[in-house]
Coordinates of C-alpha atoms in Angstrom, one line a residue:
M5 CA 153.9 80.0 156.6
D6 CA 154.1 83.8 156.3
T7 CA 151.8 84.4 159.3
Q8 CA 154.2 83.1 161.9
G9 CA 156.1 86.2 163.2
A10 CA 158.6 84.5 165.6
F11 CA 161.3 81.7 165.6
V12 CA 161.7 82.0 161.8
H13 CA 164.9 83.5 160.2
S14 CA 164.4 87.1 158.9
R15 CA 160.9 87.3 160.5
N16 CA 160.1 90.0 163.1
I17 CA 157.2 89.7 165.5
M18 CA 156.8 93.5 165.2
H19 CA 155.6 93.0 161.6
N20 CA 152.5 91.0 162.8
I21 CA 151.9 93.5 165.6
M22 CA 151.8 96.4 163.1
I23 CA 149.4 94.5 160.9
C24 CA 147.2 93.8 163.9
Q25 CA 147.3 97.6 164.8
D26 CA 146.2 98.4 161.3
M27 CA 143.3 95.8 161.4
V28 CA 141.8 97.2 164.6
H29 CA 142.0 100.8 163.3
Q30 CA 138.2 100.8 162.5
Y31 CA 137.1 99.0 165.6
G32 CA 135.0 101.1 167.9
K33 CA 133.7 103.4 165.2
R34 CA 129.9 103.5 164.6
K35 CA 129.9 102.8 160.8
S36 CA 132.4 100.0 160.3
R37 CA 132.1 96.8 158.3
P38 CA 131.3 93.6 160.3
S39 CA 134.5 92.0 161.5
C40 CA 135.7 89.7 164.3
M41 CA 139.0 88.9 165.9
M42 CA 139.9 86.2 168.4
K43 CA 142.9 86.5 170.6
I44 CA 143.8 83.0 171.7
D45 CA 146.3 82.3 174.5
M46 CA 147.7 78.8 174.3
R47 CA 147.6 77.0 177.6
K48 CA 151.0 75.7 178.6
A49 CA 151.9 75.5 174.9
Y50 CA 155.2 73.6 175.0
D51 CA 154.0 71.2 177.8
T52 CA 151.0 70.0 175.8
V53 CA 152.4 69.1 172.4
E54 CA 151.7 65.5 171.5
W55 CA 154.7 63.6 170.3
R56 CA 152.8 61.5 167.8
F57 CA 151.4 64.7 166.2
L58 CA 154.9 66.2 166.0
R59 CA 156.2 63.0 164.3
E60 CA 153.3 63.0 161.8
M61 CA 153.9 66.7 160.9
L62 CA 157.6 66.0 160.3
E63 CA 156.6 63.1 158.0
I64 CA 154.0 65.2 156.1
L65 CA 156.5 68.0 155.5
G66 CA 158.8 65.5 153.9
F67 CA 161.8 65.4 156.3
P68 CA 164.0 62.3 155.9
D69 CA 163.2 59.3 158.2
R70 CA 166.7 59.3 159.7
F71 CA 166.4 63.1 160.5
I72 CA 163.0 62.5 162.1
G73 CA 164.5 59.7 164.2
Y74 CA 167.2 62.0 165.5
I75 CA 164.7 64.7 166.3
M76 CA 162.3 62.4 168.1
T77 CA 165.2 60.9 170.1
C78 CA 166.1 64.3 171.4
V79 CA 162.4 65.0 172.2
E80 CA 161.4 61.6 173.8
T81 CA 164.5 60.4 175.7
P82 CA 165.1 63.0 178.4
K83 CA 164.0 62.1 181.9
F84 CA 163.1 64.2 184.9
S85 CA 163.4 64.2 188.7
L86 CA 161.8 66.2 191.5
M87 CA 163.5 68.0 194.3
I88 CA 161.6 67.7 197.6
N89 CA 163.0 69.3 200.7
G90 CA 166.3 69.7 199.0
V91 CA 166.6 66.0 198.0
M92 CA 166.3 64.6 194.4
H93 CA 163.7 61.9 194.0
G94 CA 163.8 59.5 191.1
Y95 CA 164.0 59.9 187.3
F96 CA 160.9 59.4 185.2
P97 CA 160.0 59.9 181.5
S98 CA 157.3 62.2 180.1
Q99 CA 154.7 61.2 177.6
R100 CA 154.4 64.5 175.8
R101 CA 155.8 68.1 175.7
L102 CA 158.6 70.1 174.3
R103 CA 161.2 71.2 176.8
Q104 CA 161.5 74.9 177.8
G105 CA 164.9 76.2 177.0
D106 CA 165.8 73.6 174.5
P107 CA 167.0 75.4 171.3
L108 CA 165.1 72.8 169.2
S109 CA 161.7 73.5 170.9
P110 CA 160.8 76.9 169.2
L111 CA 161.6 75.4 165.7
L112 CA 159.5 72.3 166.4
F113 CA 156.7 74.4 167.7
V114 CA 156.6 76.3 164.4
V115 CA 156.3 73.0 162.7
C116 CA 153.3 72.2 164.9
M117 CA 151.7 75.6 164.1
E118 CA 151.9 74.9 160.4
Y119 CA 149.0 72.5 160.8
L120 CA 146.8 75.3 162.0
S121 CA 147.8 77.4 159.0
R122 CA 146.8 74.5 156.6
I123 CA 143.5 74.1 158.4
M124 CA 142.7 77.8 158.1
K125 CA 143.6 77.8 154.5
K126 CA 141.1 75.0 153.8
I127 CA 138.5 76.9 155.8
S128 CA 139.1 80.1 153.8
E129 CA 138.2 78.2 150.6
K130 CA 134.7 77.3 151.8
E131 CA 131.7 79.2 150.4
D132 CA 130.3 80.2 153.8
F133 CA 133.6 81.7 155.0
G134 CA 134.2 85.5 154.8
F135 CA 137.5 87.2 155.3
H136 CA 138.1 90.0 157.7
P137 CA 137.4 93.2 155.7
Q138 CA 141.0 94.3 155.5
C139 CA 142.4 90.8 154.9
K140 CA 140.5 89.7 151.8
A141 CA 143.1 90.9 149.3
M142 CA 145.9 89.0 151.0
R143 CA 143.6 86.1 152.2
I144 CA 144.9 86.4 155.8
T145 CA 142.9 84.3 158.3
H146 CA 145.3 84.4 161.3
L147 CA 148.5 85.8 162.7
C148 CA 150.9 83.9 165.0
F149 CA 152.9 85.6 167.8
A150 CA 155.0 82.7 168.9
D151 CA 152.5 80.7 171.0
D152 CA 149.7 83.3 170.9
I153 CA 147.3 83.4 167.9
L154 CA 145.1 86.0 166.4
L155 CA 142.2 84.5 164.3
C156 CA 140.2 86.9 162.1
C157 CA 137.2 86.7 159.9
K158 CA 134.1 88.5 158.7
G159 CA 131.6 89.5 161.4
E160 CA 129.1 86.8 160.6
F161 CA 128.3 83.9 162.8
T162 CA 128.8 81.3 159.9
A163 CA 132.4 82.5 159.4
I164 CA 133.1 82.6 163.1
H165 CA 131.7 79.1 163.5
L166 CA 134.0 77.8 160.8
V167 CA 137.0 79.4 162.4
L168 CA 136.2 77.9 165.8
R169 CA 135.6 74.5 164.2
G170 CA 139.0 74.7 162.6
F171 CA 140.7 75.6 165.8
K172 CA 139.0 72.8 167.6
L173 CA 140.3 70.3 165.1
F174 CA 143.8 71.7 165.5
S175 CA 143.5 71.4 169.4
E176 CA 142.2 67.9 169.3
T177 CA 145.0 66.7 167.0
S178 CA 148.0 68.6 168.4
G179 CA 147.1 68.6 172.1
L180 CA 147.4 72.5 172.1
Q181 CA 144.4 74.0 173.9
A182 CA 143.2 77.5 174.4
N183 CA 143.3 79.1 177.8
V184 CA 139.7 80.2 178.0
N185 CA 140.4 82.6 180.9
K186 CA 143.0 84.5 178.9
S187 CA 141.4 84.3 175.4
A188 CA 139.1 87.0 174.2
M189 CA 137.0 88.1 171.2
Y190 CA 136.7 91.6 169.6
F191 CA 133.8 92.6 167.4
S192 CA 133.0 95.5 165.2
G193 CA 129.8 96.4 163.2
M194 CA 128.0 93.3 164.4
Q195 CA 124.5 92.7 165.8
E196 CA 124.4 92.0 169.5
E197 CA 122.5 88.7 168.8
D198 CA 125.3 87.4 166.6
I199 CA 127.9 88.6 169.1
Q200 CA 126.3 86.6 171.9
R201 CA 126.0 83.5 169.8
A202 CA 129.7 83.7 169.0
L203 CA 130.6 84.1 172.7
D204 CA 128.4 81.2 173.7
R205 CA 129.9 79.0 171.0
S206 CA 133.6 79.9 171.9
G207 CA 133.4 80.2 175.7
F208 CA 135.7 83.3 175.4
S209 CA 135.2 86.6 177.0
R210 CA 134.4 89.8 175.1
E211 CA 136.9 92.7 175.2
F212 CA 136.9 96.1 173.6
L213 CA 139.2 98.3 171.5
P214 CA 141.0 100.6 171.3
F215 CA 143.6 100.3 174.0
R216 CA 144.4 103.8 175.4
K217 CA 147.9 105.0 175.9
D218 CA 149.1 106.9 179.0
T219 CA 150.9 110.0 177.8
D220 CA 151.1 111.8 181.1
H221 CA 154.4 110.3 182.1
Q222 CA 157.4 112.1 180.5
F223 CA 160.9 112.5 181.7
S224 CA 164.2 114.0 180.7
L225 CA 167.6 112.5 181.0
D226 CA 169.3 115.9 180.4
K227 CA 173.0 115.4 179.7
L228 CA 173.0 111.7 180.6
A229 CA 171.7 111.0 177.0
L230 CA 175.0 112.2 175.5
I231 CA 177.3 109.6 174.0
L232 CA 180.4 108.4 176.0
G233 CA 182.7 110.4 173.8
S234 CA 180.9 113.7 174.6
G235 CA 181.1 113.2 178.4
G236 CA 177.7 111.4 178.9
L237 CA 176.9 107.9 180.1
G238 CA 175.8 106.7 176.6
I239 CA 172.1 106.6 177.4
R240 CA 170.2 107.0 174.1
N241 CA 167.6 109.6 173.5
V242 CA 164.5 107.3 173.4
Y243 CA 162.5 109.8 171.3
L244 CA 165.2 110.0 168.6
W245 CA 166.0 106.3 168.7
N246 CA 162.3 105.5 168.1
I247 CA 162.3 107.8 165.0
A248 CA 165.4 106.0 163.7
A249 CA 163.8 102.6 164.4
M250 CA 160.6 103.6 162.6
G251 CA 162.6 104.8 159.7
K252 CA 163.6 101.2 159.1
Y253 CA 160.1 100.3 158.2
V254 CA 159.9 103.2 155.7
W255 CA 163.1 101.9 154.2
A256 CA 161.7 98.3 154.1
V257 CA 158.5 99.5 152.3
E258 CA 160.5 101.5 149.7
K259 CA 162.8 98.6 149.1
K260 CA 159.9 96.1 149.0
I261 CA 161.6 93.8 151.5
D262 CA 160.0 90.3 151.4
N263 CA 158.0 90.0 154.6
L264 CA 154.3 89.9 155.4
W265 CA 154.0 93.4 156.8
V266 CA 155.6 95.0 153.7
K267 CA 153.3 93.0 151.5
W268 CA 150.4 94.2 153.6
A269 CA 151.5 97.9 153.3
H270 CA 151.7 97.7 149.5
T271 CA 148.5 95.7 149.1
I272 CA 146.3 97.5 151.5
H273 CA 147.6 101.1 151.4
I274 CA 150.2 102.0 148.8
K275 CA 148.9 99.7 146.0
Q276 CA 150.3 101.0 142.7
Q277 CA 151.4 104.4 144.1
S278 CA 154.9 105.4 145.2
W279 CA 155.8 105.9 148.8
W280 CA 154.9 109.5 149.9
E281 CA 154.0 110.1 146.2
Y282 CA 157.7 110.2 145.4
K283 CA 160.1 107.5 144.1
P284 CA 163.7 108.2 145.1
R285 CA 166.6 107.0 143.0
S286 CA 168.2 103.9 144.3
S287 CA 171.3 105.8 145.3
Q288 CA 169.3 107.9 147.7
L289 CA 168.5 105.0 150.1
M290 CA 171.1 102.9 151.8
S291 CA 171.3 99.3 150.7
Q292 CA 171.2 98.1 154.3
Y293 CA 169.4 100.0 156.9
S294 CA 171.3 100.8 160.2
I295 CA 169.2 102.2 163.1
T296 CA 172.4 103.2 164.8
E297 CA 173.7 105.2 161.8
V298 CA 170.4 107.0 161.4
Y299 CA 170.2 107.8 165.1
A300 CA 173.7 109.3 164.9
K301 CA 172.7 111.5 162.0
I302 CA 169.4 112.8 163.5
S303 CA 170.9 113.3 166.9
G304 CA 173.5 115.6 165.5
E305 CA 177.2 116.1 166.4
F306 CA 178.4 116.6 170.0
E307 CA 181.6 118.1 171.3
R308 CA 183.9 115.3 172.0
K309 CA 185.8 115.1 175.2
H310 CA 189.4 113.9 174.9
W311 CA 189.2 112.2 178.3
S312 CA 186.2 110.0 177.3
T313 CA 188.5 107.3 175.9
I314 CA 190.5 107.3 179.1
I315 CA 187.4 107.0 181.4
W316 CA 185.6 104.2 179.4
G317 CA 188.6 102.1 178.4
R318 CA 188.2 98.3 178.3
M319 CA 190.6 97.7 181.2
G320 CA 188.8 99.9 183.7
I321 CA 186.7 98.6 186.6
P322 CA 183.1 99.9 186.1
R323 CA 182.7 101.4 189.6
H324 CA 186.1 103.1 189.2
Q325 CA 185.0 104.5 185.8
F326 CA 181.7 105.9 187.1
C327 CA 183.4 107.6 190.1
S328 CA 186.0 109.0 187.8
W329 CA 183.4 110.3 185.3
L330 CA 181.7 112.1 188.2
A331 CA 185.0 113.5 189.5
I332 CA 186.3 114.9 186.2
Q333 CA 183.0 116.8 185.8
G334 CA 183.0 118.1 189.4
R335 CA 179.9 116.2 190.3
L336 CA 181.0 114.4 193.5
I337 CA 179.6 115.8 196.7
T338 CA 182.7 117.3 198.3
R339 CA 182.6 119.5 201.4
E340 CA 182.9 122.6 199.3
K341 CA 179.6 121.7 197.7
L342 CA 178.0 120.8 201.0
Q343 CA 178.9 124.1 202.5
S344 CA 177.5 126.0 199.5
W345 CA 174.3 124.1 200.0
G346 CA 174.2 125.0 203.7
V347 CA 174.5 121.3 204.7
C348 CA 177.7 121.7 206.7
D349 CA 179.6 124.6 208.4
S350 CA 183.1 123.7 207.3
N351 CA 184.6 123.0 203.9
T352 CA 187.9 121.8 205.2
C353 CA 189.4 118.6 203.6
L354 CA 188.6 115.6 205.7
I355 CA 191.9 113.9 204.8
C356 CA 194.5 116.7 205.4
D357 CA 192.4 119.1 207.4
D358 CA 194.3 122.0 205.8
H359 CA 192.7 123.2 202.6
M360 CA 189.2 123.6 201.1
E361 CA 187.9 120.2 199.9
D362 CA 187.1 120.7 196.2
H363 CA 187.7 118.3 193.4
R364 CA 191.1 119.7 192.4
H365 CA 192.5 119.6 196.0
L366 CA 191.0 116.3 197.0
F367 CA 192.3 114.2 194.1
F368 CA 195.5 116.0 193.1
N369 CA 196.7 118.6 195.6
C370 CA 196.1 116.9 198.9
E371 CA 199.4 115.4 200.3
Y372 CA 197.7 112.0 200.7
S373 CA 196.4 112.1 197.2
R374 CA 199.7 113.4 195.7
R375 CA 201.7 110.6 197.3
C376 CA 199.2 107.9 196.1
L377 CA 199.2 109.3 192.6
N378 CA 203.0 109.6 192.4
E379 CA 203.5 106.0 193.5
I380 CA 201.0 104.6 191.0
K381 CA 202.4 106.8 188.2
Q382 CA 205.9 105.4 188.8
W383 CA 204.5 101.9 189.1
C384 CA 202.7 101.8 185.7
G385 CA 205.1 104.1 183.8
I386 CA 203.2 107.4 183.6
T387 CA 206.2 109.7 183.2
T388 CA 204.5 113.1 183.1
R389 CA 205.2 115.2 186.2
S390 CA 201.9 117.0 186.0
Q391 CA 199.4 116.7 188.9
D392 CA 196.6 118.2 186.7
W393 CA 193.9 115.9 185.4
Q394 CA 193.6 117.5 182.0
Q395 CA 197.4 117.3 181.3
I396 CA 197.6 113.7 182.5
T397 CA 194.8 112.6 180.3
H398 CA 196.3 114.5 177.3
W399 CA 199.5 112.6 178.0
L400 CA 197.6 109.3 178.0
V401 CA 195.7 109.8 174.8
S402 CA 198.9 110.6 172.9
R403 CA 199.7 107.7 170.6
R404 CA 203.4 108.2 171.1
R405 CA 203.2 107.1 174.7
G406 CA 203.6 103.3 174.4
T407 CA 201.2 100.7 173.1
R408 CA 197.4 101.0 173.2
Y409 CA 197.3 98.2 175.8
R410 CA 199.7 100.0 178.1
R411 CA 197.7 103.2 177.8
M412 CA 194.5 101.3 178.8
V413 CA 196.3 99.9 181.8
Q414 CA 197.6 103.3 182.9
A415 CA 194.1 104.8 182.5
A416 CA 192.7 102.0 184.6
A417 CA 195.3 102.7 187.3
L418 CA 194.5 106.5 187.3
E419 CA 190.8 105.7 187.7
A420 CA 191.6 103.3 190.6
V421 CA 193.5 106.1 192.3
I422 CA 190.5 108.5 192.1
Y423 CA 188.1 105.8 193.4
C424 CA 190.3 104.8 196.3
I425 CA 190.9 108.4 197.3
W426 CA 187.2 109.0 197.3
Q427 CA 186.8 105.9 199.5
A428 CA 189.4 107.1 201.9
R429 CA 187.7 110.5 202.1
N430 CA 184.4 108.8 202.9
Q431 CA 186.0 106.5 205.5
A432 CA 187.4 109.7 207.2
L433 CA 183.8 111.1 207.1
W434 CA 182.0 108.2 208.6
E435 CA 184.7 106.4 210.7
G436 CA 187.0 109.3 211.6
K437 CA 190.1 107.5 210.3
I438 CA 192.2 107.5 207.1
P439 CA 193.6 104.3 205.5
C440 CA 197.3 103.9 205.5
I441 CA 198.8 105.2 202.2
D442 CA 200.8 102.0 201.7
H443 CA 197.6 99.9 202.1
T444 CA 195.8 102.1 199.6
V445 CA 198.6 101.9 197.0
K446 CA 198.8 98.1 197.5
K447 CA 195.0 97.8 197.0
I448 CA 195.1 99.9 193.8
K449 CA 198.0 97.8 192.3
G450 CA 196.2 94.6 193.2
D451 CA 192.9 95.6 191.7
V452 CA 194.3 97.0 188.5
K453 CA 196.7 94.1 187.8
H454 CA 194.0 91.4 188.5
R455 CA 191.5 93.2 186.2
C456 CA 194.0 93.7 183.4
I457 CA 195.3 90.1 183.5
T458 CA 191.7 88.7 183.7
I459 CA 190.4 90.4 180.6
M460 CA 193.7 90.6 178.7
P461 CA 193.1 90.7 174.9
K462 CA 194.1 87.7 172.9
K463 CA 196.1 89.8 170.4
I464 CA 198.8 91.3 172.6
S465 CA 202.5 91.5 172.2
Q466 CA 204.8 89.3 174.3
T467 CA 206.5 92.5 175.5
D468 CA 203.2 93.9 176.9
R469 CA 202.3 90.5 178.3
R470 CA 205.6 90.3 180.3
W471 CA 205.2 94.0 181.3
I472 CA 201.8 93.5 182.9
E473 CA 202.8 90.3 184.6
A474 CA 205.9 92.0 186.0
L475 CA 204.0 94.9 187.6

């Protein structure tokens, strides 16, 4: 059935949502054609499906007997137990329900909902039935959002009565019942007398449209929205991503992709006209739409940072990477920053108590840091003598410096040095003592080696494998 928007291959629940948004566009206006929609929330949907009904549906749809037997065995044989005060009590069978979390359950639920679609199709063929004003051309009587249902018809009591009768037949046969407390009806262009009759007949509450959006809350992520390669954290610009995502629907309409929403757009709105009154040549639209590619094009080009591949390598430990990302951009709260803000009186390095504590001194020029860095460089094969971050990272990204795997391990080791130095500085701040250099170096080696062996790629040379194991 085309009206089910979930659990079906190539379907997207957003398609049904957009059709619903289009249907309610006229609701709330004074001069609108009589129409009615019923939003039905199924009560414990999976837990109330009758097994006999499911078997009959599989038989009616023409599935082989052996296949039906396999399916029903999976559905009927599981047993359950209760845990009371930490103790398991007994195993007992159930008499109905589909199991939550079972990969079969969503597909079997779609089979059950097919019965509702067939009932609604029969009802739509009756003389007393009237379609919702916007649904007549496509003969749509309902939309399914997984286990939630939207029933729609003309705003006349006779049509509403037929729809409710059809849903009652479906409920009595399948075991699926409406949750009256969470179900509602929406009316447009109807007399109050007919509205009250419909509410009394259904037992549902009345709600109103449109829903209002809160547009007061806006925020900016500044440079954090930059891609990783440009020195950001890779957080997408939500505004531009939304434009790229909506572009997929423009592409789908132009390409006439086979789904319910595209059919709706052409039948109700575009009809025989071209999209935007212009028909582009086939070469002007991509054959497959990629939101990521479109987002990259509309967000523009960013200056790439050579150190981004070092910071965000696969071998790095996330907390080390984030600390290094802050350090390379001078964003860690060193004493030099604190003094400039008026937070402390001294800007002296907490580790050596000899020079101003800024990023360059703390991580590369302090005697403690220099000794840690030199030992780790010797340990993992970083041969450059430079103590400058920019030059070390330039050395690492050079493809002539060993294999890609070794460069990733070396980058992870450099990040670990920066992280552990920052930890040592903080320990000196809060506890008044500095960790032993040998202890810090041993911790760095252990963390890096464990990480790189744990997530070692499958495709790696035996030489690199022996190299990392020997470190």
